Coordinates of C-alpha atoms in Angstrom, one line a residue:
X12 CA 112.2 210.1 -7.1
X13 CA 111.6 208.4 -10.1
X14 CA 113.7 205.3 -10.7
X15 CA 115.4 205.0 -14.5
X16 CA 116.6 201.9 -15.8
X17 CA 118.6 201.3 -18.9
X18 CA 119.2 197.8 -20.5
X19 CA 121.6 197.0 -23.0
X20 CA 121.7 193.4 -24.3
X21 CA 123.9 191.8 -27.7
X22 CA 122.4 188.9 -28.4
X23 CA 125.7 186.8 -30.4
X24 CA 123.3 184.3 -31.8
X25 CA 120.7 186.6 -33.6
X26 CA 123.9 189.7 -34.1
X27 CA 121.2 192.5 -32.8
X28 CA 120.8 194.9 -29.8
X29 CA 118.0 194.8 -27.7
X30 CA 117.3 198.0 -26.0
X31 CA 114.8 198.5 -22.8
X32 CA 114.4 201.9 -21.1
X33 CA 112.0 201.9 -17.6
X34 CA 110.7 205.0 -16.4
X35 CA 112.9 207.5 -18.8
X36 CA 111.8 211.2 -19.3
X37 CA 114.3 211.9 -22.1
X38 CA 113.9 213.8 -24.9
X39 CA 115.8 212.5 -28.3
X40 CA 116.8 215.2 -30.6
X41 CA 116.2 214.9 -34.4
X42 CA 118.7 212.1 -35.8
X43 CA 119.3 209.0 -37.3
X44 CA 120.7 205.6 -37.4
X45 CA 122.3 203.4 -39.7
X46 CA 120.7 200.1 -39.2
X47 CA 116.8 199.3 -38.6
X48 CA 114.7 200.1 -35.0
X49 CA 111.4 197.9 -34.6
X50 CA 110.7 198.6 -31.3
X51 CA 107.4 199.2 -29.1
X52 CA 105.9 202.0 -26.2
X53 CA 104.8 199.7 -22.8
X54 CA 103.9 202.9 -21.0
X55 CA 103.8 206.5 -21.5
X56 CA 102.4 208.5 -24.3
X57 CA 105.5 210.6 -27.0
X58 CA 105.5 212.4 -29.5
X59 CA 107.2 211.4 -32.6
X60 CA 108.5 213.5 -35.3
X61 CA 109.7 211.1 -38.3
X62 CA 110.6 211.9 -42.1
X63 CA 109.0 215.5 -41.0
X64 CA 105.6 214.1 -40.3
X65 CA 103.9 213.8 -36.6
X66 CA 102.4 211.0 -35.0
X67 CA 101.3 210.2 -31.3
X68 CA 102.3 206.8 -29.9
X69 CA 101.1 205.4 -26.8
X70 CA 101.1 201.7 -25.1
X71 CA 100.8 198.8 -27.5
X72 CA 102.4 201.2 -30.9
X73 CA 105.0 199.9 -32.7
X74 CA 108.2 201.7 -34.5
X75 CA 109.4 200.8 -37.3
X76 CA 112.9 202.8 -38.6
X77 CA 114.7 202.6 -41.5
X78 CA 118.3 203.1 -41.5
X79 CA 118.4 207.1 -42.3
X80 CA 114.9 207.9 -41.1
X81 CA 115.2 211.1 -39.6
X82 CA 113.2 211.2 -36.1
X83 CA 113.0 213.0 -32.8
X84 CA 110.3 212.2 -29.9
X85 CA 109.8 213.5 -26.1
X86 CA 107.0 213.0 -23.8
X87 CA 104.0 214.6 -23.6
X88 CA 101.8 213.8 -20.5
X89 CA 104.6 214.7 -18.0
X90 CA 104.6 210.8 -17.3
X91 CA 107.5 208.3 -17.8
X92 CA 108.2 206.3 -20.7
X93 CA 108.5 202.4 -20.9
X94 CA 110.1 201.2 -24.1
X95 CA 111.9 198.2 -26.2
X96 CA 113.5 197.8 -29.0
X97 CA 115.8 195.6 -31.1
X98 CA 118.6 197.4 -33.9
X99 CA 119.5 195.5 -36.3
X100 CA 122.2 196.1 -38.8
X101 CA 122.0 196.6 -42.8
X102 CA 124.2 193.7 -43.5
X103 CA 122.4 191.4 -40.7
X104 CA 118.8 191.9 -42.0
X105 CA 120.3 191.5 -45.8
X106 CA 120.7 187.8 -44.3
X107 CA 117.4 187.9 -43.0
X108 CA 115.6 189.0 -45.9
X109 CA 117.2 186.6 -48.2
X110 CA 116.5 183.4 -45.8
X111 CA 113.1 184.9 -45.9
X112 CA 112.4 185.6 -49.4
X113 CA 115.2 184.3 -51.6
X114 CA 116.4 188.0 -52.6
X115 CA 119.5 189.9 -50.5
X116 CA 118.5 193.0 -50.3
X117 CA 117.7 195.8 -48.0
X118 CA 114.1 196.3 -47.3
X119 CA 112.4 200.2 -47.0
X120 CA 109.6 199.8 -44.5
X121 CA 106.7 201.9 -45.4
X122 CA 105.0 203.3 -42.0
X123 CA 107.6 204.3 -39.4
X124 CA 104.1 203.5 -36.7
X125 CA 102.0 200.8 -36.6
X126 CA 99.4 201.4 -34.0
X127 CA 98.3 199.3 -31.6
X128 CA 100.1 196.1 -33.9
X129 CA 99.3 192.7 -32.9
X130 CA 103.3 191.9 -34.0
X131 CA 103.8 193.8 -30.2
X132 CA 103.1 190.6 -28.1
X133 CA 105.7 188.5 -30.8
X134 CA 108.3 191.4 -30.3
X135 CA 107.8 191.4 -26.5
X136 CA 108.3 187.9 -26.0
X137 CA 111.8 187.9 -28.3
X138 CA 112.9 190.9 -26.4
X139 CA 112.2 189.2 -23.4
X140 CA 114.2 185.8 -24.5
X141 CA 116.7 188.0 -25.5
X142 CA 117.2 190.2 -22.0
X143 CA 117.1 186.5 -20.6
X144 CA 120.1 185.5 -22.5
X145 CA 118.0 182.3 -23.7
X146 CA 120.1 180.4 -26.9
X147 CA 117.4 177.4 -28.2
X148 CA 116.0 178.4 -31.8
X149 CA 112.8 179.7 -30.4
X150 CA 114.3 182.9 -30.1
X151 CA 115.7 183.0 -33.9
X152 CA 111.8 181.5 -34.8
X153 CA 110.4 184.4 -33.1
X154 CA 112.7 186.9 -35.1
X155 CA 112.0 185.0 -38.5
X156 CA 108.2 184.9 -38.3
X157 CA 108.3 188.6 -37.1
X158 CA 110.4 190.0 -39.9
X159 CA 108.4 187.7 -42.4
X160 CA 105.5 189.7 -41.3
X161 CA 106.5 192.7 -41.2
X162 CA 108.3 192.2 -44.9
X163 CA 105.1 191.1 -46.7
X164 CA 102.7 193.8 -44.8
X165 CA 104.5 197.0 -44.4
X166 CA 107.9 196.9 -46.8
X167 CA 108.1 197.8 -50.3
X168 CA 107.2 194.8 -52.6
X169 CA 110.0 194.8 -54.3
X170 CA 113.5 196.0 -53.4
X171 CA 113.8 200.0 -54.1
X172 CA 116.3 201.3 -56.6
X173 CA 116.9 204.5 -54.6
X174 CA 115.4 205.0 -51.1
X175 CA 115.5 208.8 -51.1
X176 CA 115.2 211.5 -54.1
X177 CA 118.2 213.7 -53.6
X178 CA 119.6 215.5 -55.5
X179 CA 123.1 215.7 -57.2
X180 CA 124.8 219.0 -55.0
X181 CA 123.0 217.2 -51.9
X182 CA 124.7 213.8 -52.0
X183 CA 127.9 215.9 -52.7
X184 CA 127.8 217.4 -49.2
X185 CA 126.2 214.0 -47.4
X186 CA 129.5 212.2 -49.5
X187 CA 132.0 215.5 -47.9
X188 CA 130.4 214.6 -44.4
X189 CA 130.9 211.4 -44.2
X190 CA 135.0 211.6 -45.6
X191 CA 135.9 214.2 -43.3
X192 CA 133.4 213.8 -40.3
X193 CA 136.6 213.5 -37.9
X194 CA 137.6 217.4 -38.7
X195 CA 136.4 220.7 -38.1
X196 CA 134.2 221.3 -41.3
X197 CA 132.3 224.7 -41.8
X198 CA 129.2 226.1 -43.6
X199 CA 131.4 228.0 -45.9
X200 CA 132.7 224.5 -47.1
X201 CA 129.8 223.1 -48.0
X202 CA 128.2 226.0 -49.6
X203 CA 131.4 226.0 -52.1
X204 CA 131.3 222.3 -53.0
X205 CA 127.7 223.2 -54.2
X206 CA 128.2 227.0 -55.0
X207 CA 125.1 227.6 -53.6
X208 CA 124.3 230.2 -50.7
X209 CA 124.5 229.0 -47.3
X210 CA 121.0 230.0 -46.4
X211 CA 119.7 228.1 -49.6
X212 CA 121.9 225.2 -48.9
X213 CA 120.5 224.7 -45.4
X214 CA 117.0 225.2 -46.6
X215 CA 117.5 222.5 -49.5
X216 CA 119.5 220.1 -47.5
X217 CA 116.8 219.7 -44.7
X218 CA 114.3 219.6 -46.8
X219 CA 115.6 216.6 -49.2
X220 CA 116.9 214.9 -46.1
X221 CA 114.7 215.6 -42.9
X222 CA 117.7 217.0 -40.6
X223 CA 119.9 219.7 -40.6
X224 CA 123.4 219.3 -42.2
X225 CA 125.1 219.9 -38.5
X226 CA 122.6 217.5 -37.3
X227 CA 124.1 214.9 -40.0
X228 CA 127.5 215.4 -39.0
X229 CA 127.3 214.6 -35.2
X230 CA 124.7 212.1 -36.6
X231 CA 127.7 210.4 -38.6
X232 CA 130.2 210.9 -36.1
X233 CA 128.2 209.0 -33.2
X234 CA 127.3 206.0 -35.8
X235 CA 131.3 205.9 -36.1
X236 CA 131.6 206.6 -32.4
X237 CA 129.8 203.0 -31.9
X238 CA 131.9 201.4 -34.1
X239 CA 134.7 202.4 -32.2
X240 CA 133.3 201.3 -28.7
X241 CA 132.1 198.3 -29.7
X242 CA 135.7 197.0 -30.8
X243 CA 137.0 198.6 -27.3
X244 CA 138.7 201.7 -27.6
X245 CA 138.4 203.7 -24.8
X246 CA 135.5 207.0 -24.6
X247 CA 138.7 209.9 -24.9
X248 CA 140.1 207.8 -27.8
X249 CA 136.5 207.5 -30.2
X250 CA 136.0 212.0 -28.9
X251 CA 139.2 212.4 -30.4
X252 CA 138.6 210.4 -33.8
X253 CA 135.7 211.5 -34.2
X254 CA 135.7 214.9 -34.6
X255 CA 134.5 215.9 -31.0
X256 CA 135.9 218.6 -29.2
X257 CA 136.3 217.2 -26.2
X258 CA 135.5 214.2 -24.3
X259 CA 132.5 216.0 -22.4
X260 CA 131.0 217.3 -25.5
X261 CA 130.8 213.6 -27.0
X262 CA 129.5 211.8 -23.7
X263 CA 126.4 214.8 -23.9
X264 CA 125.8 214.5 -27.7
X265 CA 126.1 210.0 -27.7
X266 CA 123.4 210.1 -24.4
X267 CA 121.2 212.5 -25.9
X268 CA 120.9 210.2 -29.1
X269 CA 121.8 207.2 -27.9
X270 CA 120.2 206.9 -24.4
X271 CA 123.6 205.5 -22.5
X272 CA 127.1 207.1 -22.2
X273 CA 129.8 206.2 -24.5
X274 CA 131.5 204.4 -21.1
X275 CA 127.8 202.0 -20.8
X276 CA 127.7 201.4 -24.2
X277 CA 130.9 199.8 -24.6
X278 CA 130.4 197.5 -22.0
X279 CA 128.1 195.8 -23.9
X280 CA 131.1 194.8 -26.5
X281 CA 133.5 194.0 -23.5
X282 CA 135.8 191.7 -24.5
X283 CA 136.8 190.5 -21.9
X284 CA 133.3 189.2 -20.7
X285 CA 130.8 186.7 -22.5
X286 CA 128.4 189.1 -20.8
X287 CA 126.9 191.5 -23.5
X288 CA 125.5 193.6 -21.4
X289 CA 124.8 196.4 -19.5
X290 CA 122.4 197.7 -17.2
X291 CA 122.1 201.7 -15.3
X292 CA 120.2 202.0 -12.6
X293 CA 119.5 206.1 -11.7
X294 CA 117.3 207.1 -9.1

């Protein structure tokens, strides 16, 4: 059988994750994040759906991900995927972005793929300092020169005033979501903050933000899920403050999106342990 490996590392010094999955078949379903994915395929071939257009990855293409880009990918060849990854919050790459350029702000990457980059060798040999748990400044050199890069070639020139056009009624219900995300909230809801029709309201709201407004929701409530793990509560305390309706139901919905169980991913943030990490081996 095949043999899947999951690898979780927080590297204190740069304040990112580093992600590697070995020989995974799983499908993601459409969702989000909340802070930036530059990652990279080593083997396999997937299909990616982001900001409702398609693209084909295979080794050596890179993914770039806003906070808020909408995407879904599986595999397509029947073969096992190889991949890496670093997330890196808002507030962390506002840091970056002003030692790099003198201006604070948040950067809106233009192409969520870059094919077959030559920035994949740079990102592999961070990743790889960073699994290693390395701490000399060649690591933060590598992430410096890698984000400068990617800043002047494929980012707005300029820091955006608004990163998405949505409309007034649409921001109401993202705004509703994320204030009551932890209770039972129903299409009916919605459709009266907006007075519109429910069947209109889910056509509009996909449309103006590339996922569904149920899709939102759990997309909110496992970004607040994290929060929660990482500062140690335990898996049946973050299911039942965050809206989940059992602890079952949330360890399904954070794999499928995240890639680890709620109980793997906050062992990274143990804090008990200078260790931040955590490593599943399924065969």
């Amino acid at each position: 059988m095949t043999r899947e490996v999951r690898t979780v590392v927080f590297d204190t010094d740069l304040q990112l994750e580093a992600y590697q999955f070995e020989g995974i078949m799983q499908k993601f379903p459409n969702h989000f994040h909340d802070y930036y994915v530059i990652g990279f395929i080593e083997q396999g071939k997937r299909h990616l759906v982001c900001n409702n257009e398609e693209y084909m990855l295979n080794s050596g293409d890179m993914i770039v991900f806003n906070p808020h880009d909408p995407h879904a990918c599986e595999q397509v060849d029947g073969r096992t995927l190889d991949y890496r990854c670093i997330n890196v919050q808002p507030e962390v790459m506002r840091e970056y972005a002003r030692e790099i350029t003198g201006q604070a702000y948040l950067p809106r990457f233009t192409s969520p793929v870059l094919y077959q980059s030559e920035l994949v060798g740079s990102l592999h040999e961070l990743h790889q300092m960073i699994l290693e748990e390395q701490s000399d400044f060649c690591k933060e050199e590598l992430l410096l020169l890698l984000l400068d890069q990617l800043l002047r070639d494929y980012s707005d020139a300029e820091p955006p005033v608004s990163t998405q056009d949505v409309t007034l009624e649409i921001r109401c219900i993202c705004d509703y979501i994320e204030a009551h995300y932890m209770e039972s909230i129903s299409l009916n809801e919605l459709a009266d903050l907006t007075e519109m029709s429910k069947y209109h309201l889910l056509r509009l709201f996909t449309r103006q933000k590339g996922i569904s407004p149920y899709r939102y929701l759990e997309t909110i409530r496992i970004n607040q899920a994290k929060r929660l793990l990482e500062q140690g509560l335990l898996p049946i305390e973050v299911a039942a403050q965050t809206g989940f309706s059992d602890q079952s139901h949330f360890t399904n919905f954070f794999k499928k999106l995240i890639g680890l169980t709620p109980k793997q991913y906050r062992r990274i943030f143990n804090h008990d342990s200078e260790l931040k990490r955590t490593t599943t081996n399924i065969v």
